């Protein structure tokens, strides 16, 4: 793990060492050396190259050769691409994660058996034979120190290619025979590979090759899941598999059991559904990973390896560091930036926490609060547009919503959450008399922006491609990666001597492309490869030439790098991981790449591709395993039964159903990747909530928000544990405080479920759509259903922050804290009060519908009054106690986080 650091604000060695130690404890990847490192990197780079091709060229594998024509390697179907995608992830998982560390039940028993023989027979032949057998077993299967790839790993890697080879070579059989006649009608091993016919004995003769390959694929996915994601998810998926086969044995005369009873299924039916259709492992989640998730993980890796992570952290400290409680406020901003890049609560916590947590502690925050802040804001990175986490792309697929709409809808709730965190760290600083850092400890904003403004360009381009140009998610991701590479190439080639020539060369290249497009109807590259020409006007030619700018910038910049590989590159500030990898390679090969800006640029590209593949491996394995769950639900018909059961349990109450859904999301999310939690909850509960008239996008974002609470919810709270390790604080106390600080992730989603205007949605007949200019000008709708809920939600978040910290000018009394919590609920989610009140009146025989737009506004106004009264009361108490100016910190703006 590398720790991003600032040039001006450096983490102490204790923080960095603690972060590295925590990362090693929570990440069970191998620490490989020598050729194994190169082998893993090559596989990862190949994985990323495959995905980049898909993003740029689609599923057709062909390329042009000047003077020859087009070389076509072939075209693959969607399921074949998905199988290859999963195969890459399986190979990476078997390389990165050990199968056994020698501490499992089987290895312990073997150890105990050998020890008993040694005690009984001393150095007898029996003992030596047992010791030899044990050593051979350990050599084959056990990687105690997580430092070597075992022979069993290589066998699993080889086996993982067999189902994919079958998919690629026998796809006609899959589509023409298996989908019609089932697996029993498919060919045997000897039919497919005639020279292997003599091996058709036992089960190889009894079952078709397609069935065997499907079983092998499922088992390999389960093994990769166990290694990469732990036993919990593996057991959960295995239980669903067993349920699919043996669910028919559940008694049909027991009320609850009969809900889950299924018809009897054969293993062949289950295997076919889970491997040879889009309903199982290669279903929607893996399809989304192929098209969207991987390319955005790769974009995050390119941006992070370019040095953007360091620059954003420094930017956060430059903006907020001198303010009251500056280090904690910088943590809020920096973790939001880094969360977009990493997409992982734990990785974000460890990466940014190595810097922010020690600084928070030094400034006066308690270790528990410091760890709680970092873990809470880090878990919020997955909800922050424009990148967001992998689950956001699943939302796109499951809801059929364009990603631009997801980004727009998620913006205000994400800002509300981070605003709430800002409020709480501000009032904690005011409470404890914590000031900010000295300006001399921080970078000056002006020079810092001039040195790294270009890091903002990829994010701006991404928003342009998604929101304005409305490109597909995959295409936008690919173009943004291309732009990022072009920018870093230009930065690497730029210095005072070459700058004017570099800029002039790029301008000339752009002009050449524009003239070529106008005169010949194609770019110079297109003409070289024999591309079709079209008639373009001046404006169209200029526009098309602008689209080719990444190609022009990269080509011109690389030419400068090749011409002067060891020139200065004052703006090139790559991530520490790139420099460490280059240094490692130079130590062994001695090429001096670290001293070459051309070499460092090449290393940046390869390291980003390698890093992206390693990050994506866990996600791909997770979605492949999680795909088994909807596959089982679909083939068993469990979905309809669950839907009826959930509605029955909730009694038709929306409030109770939302609470049950939230609890389910938090519980399932404990110890599970966010993507897996999302898939499970959406498959189980997603079809139910829209029946209550809730916009489907609001339903899915609700599940995502509540599921993220699991990362900071005791007892699992993985992000809080990571932060506690860096802060050297009590883990449970850190988790408890992180949970309280994250309560906005509960308040905000409940708010936008009841008021979709917060998501900038207008709901008609249960269908939500992004606001149009006509909706904004419709003041009868916009003011009460958009403007009022948005303002009230931010006020509610503010009230909740004051209540959680228990400070506003002075300590807040217990009664006032309760009043503030009530104000927060009334301001943000009046429906949570009005709907139960209507139900209560109904039980009393009074039929009244309290939940209406007018009553909603009245309830929010009441909440606002309660908030104002509580704040005014505390202000007066502070003046009476004379605490307003304690230590020169609690001044007149102490109650105004915006002023800080």
mmCIF file of N, CA and C in Angstrom, residues 43 103 109 130 164-165 172 178 202-203 269 298 439 488 594 620 626 705 710 729 780 801 808 811 871:
data_model
loop_
_atom_site.group_PDB
_atom_site.id
_atom_site.type_symbol
_atom_site.label_atom_id
_atom_site.label_comp_id
_atom_site.label_asym_id
_atom_site.label_seq_id
_atom_site.Cartn_x
_atom_site.Cartn_y
_atom_site.Cartn_z
ATOM 1 N N UNK A 43 -0.676 -10.274 -16.009
ATOM 2 C CA UNK A 43 -2.071 -10.703 -16.099
ATOM 3 C C UNK A 43 -3.001 -9.508 -15.888
ATOM 4 N N UNK A 103 -3.770 -22.455 8.801
ATOM 5 C CA UNK A 103 -4.463 -22.289 10.091
ATOM 6 C C UNK A 103 -5.887 -22.825 10.045
ATOM 7 N N UNK A 109 -5.543 -30.260 11.823
ATOM 8 C CA UNK A 109 -5.660 -31.693 12.136
ATOM 9 C C UNK A 109 -4.458 -32.471 11.605
ATOM 10 N N UNK A 130 5.011 -39.580 7.489
ATOM 11 C CA UNK A 130 3.971 -38.592 7.780
ATOM 12 C C UNK A 130 4.502 -37.173 7.606
ATOM 13 N N UNK A 164 -14.185 -21.294 -19.915
ATOM 14 C CA UNK A 164 -14.152 -20.172 -20.857
ATOM 15 C C UNK A 164 -13.820 -20.655 -22.267
ATOM 16 N N UNK A 165 -12.872 -21.577 -22.361
ATOM 17 C CA UNK A 165 -12.544 -22.130 -23.679
ATOM 18 C C UNK A 165 -13.774 -22.801 -24.280
ATOM 19 N N UNK A 172 -22.039 -22.182 -30.348
ATOM 20 C CA UNK A 172 -23.182 -22.632 -31.145
ATOM 21 C C UNK A 172 -23.951 -23.730 -30.421
ATOM 22 N N UNK A 178 -28.171 -26.512 -25.995
ATOM 23 C CA UNK A 178 -28.374 -26.471 -24.537
ATOM 24 C C UNK A 178 -29.627 -25.688 -24.183
ATOM 25 N N UNK A 202 -16.321 -43.230 -15.856
ATOM 26 C CA UNK A 202 -16.928 -42.680 -14.661
ATOM 27 C C UNK A 202 -17.819 -41.501 -14.970
ATOM 28 N N UNK A 203 -17.665 -40.441 -14.188
ATOM 29 C CA UNK A 203 -18.528 -39.271 -14.362
ATOM 30 C C UNK A 203 -18.245 -38.554 -15.681
ATOM 31 N N UNK A 269 -30.543 -28.571 -14.271
ATOM 32 C CA UNK A 269 -31.318 -27.342 -14.460
ATOM 33 C C UNK A 269 -30.659 -26.165 -13.742
ATOM 34 N N UNK A 298 -10.864 1.574 -13.554
ATOM 35 C CA UNK A 298 -9.624 1.861 -14.264
ATOM 36 C C UNK A 298 -9.397 3.368 -14.375
ATOM 37 N N UNK A 439 -0.871 28.507 8.722
ATOM 38 C CA UNK A 439 -0.787 28.638 7.275
ATOM 39 C C UNK A 439 0.594 28.226 6.771
ATOM 40 N N UNK A 488 -1.336 13.552 -18.855
ATOM 41 C CA UNK A 488 -0.110 13.191 -18.152
ATOM 42 C C UNK A 488 1.066 13.119 -19.127
ATOM 43 N N UNK A 594 13.722 5.272 -13.511
ATOM 44 C CA UNK A 594 13.318 6.301 -12.552
ATOM 45 C C UNK A 594 13.874 7.669 -12.904
ATOM 46 N N UNK A 620 -15.274 -7.925 -9.340
ATOM 47 C CA UNK A 620 -15.767 -8.890 -10.327
ATOM 48 C C UNK A 620 -16.101 -10.217 -9.659
ATOM 49 N N UNK A 626 -22.385 -13.037 -6.351
ATOM 50 C CA UNK A 626 -23.711 -12.504 -6.016
ATOM 51 C C UNK A 626 -24.723 -12.826 -7.095
ATOM 52 N N UNK A 705 -27.569 3.769 0.289
ATOM 53 C CA UNK A 705 -27.211 4.582 1.454
ATOM 54 C C UNK A 705 -27.231 3.750 2.728
ATOM 55 N N UNK A 710 -23.368 -0.186 7.035
ATOM 56 C CA UNK A 710 -22.787 -1.408 7.600
ATOM 57 C C UNK A 710 -21.286 -1.269 7.830
ATOM 58 N N UNK A 729 -6.972 3.562 18.707
ATOM 59 C CA UNK A 729 -8.087 3.853 19.607
ATOM 60 C C UNK A 729 -8.865 2.576 19.889
ATOM 61 N N UNK A 780 -45.924 26.073 -8.329
ATOM 62 C CA UNK A 780 -46.851 25.343 -7.474
ATOM 63 C C UNK A 780 -46.338 23.959 -7.125
ATOM 64 N N UNK A 801 -26.770 17.139 13.494
ATOM 65 C CA UNK A 801 -25.363 17.301 13.841
ATOM 66 C C UNK A 801 -25.177 17.937 15.207
ATOM 67 N N UNK A 808 -23.634 23.683 20.987
ATOM 68 C CA UNK A 808 -23.899 24.859 20.169
ATOM 69 C C UNK A 808 -23.695 26.068 21.069
ATOM 70 N N UNK A 811 -22.648 23.549 25.893
ATOM 71 C CA UNK A 811 -23.182 22.188 25.878
ATOM 72 C C UNK A 811 -24.703 22.214 25.783
ATOM 73 N N UNK A 871 -31.742 26.482 19.309
ATOM 74 C CA UNK A 871 -30.494 27.209 19.094
ATOM 75 C C UNK A 871 -30.484 28.530 19.853
#
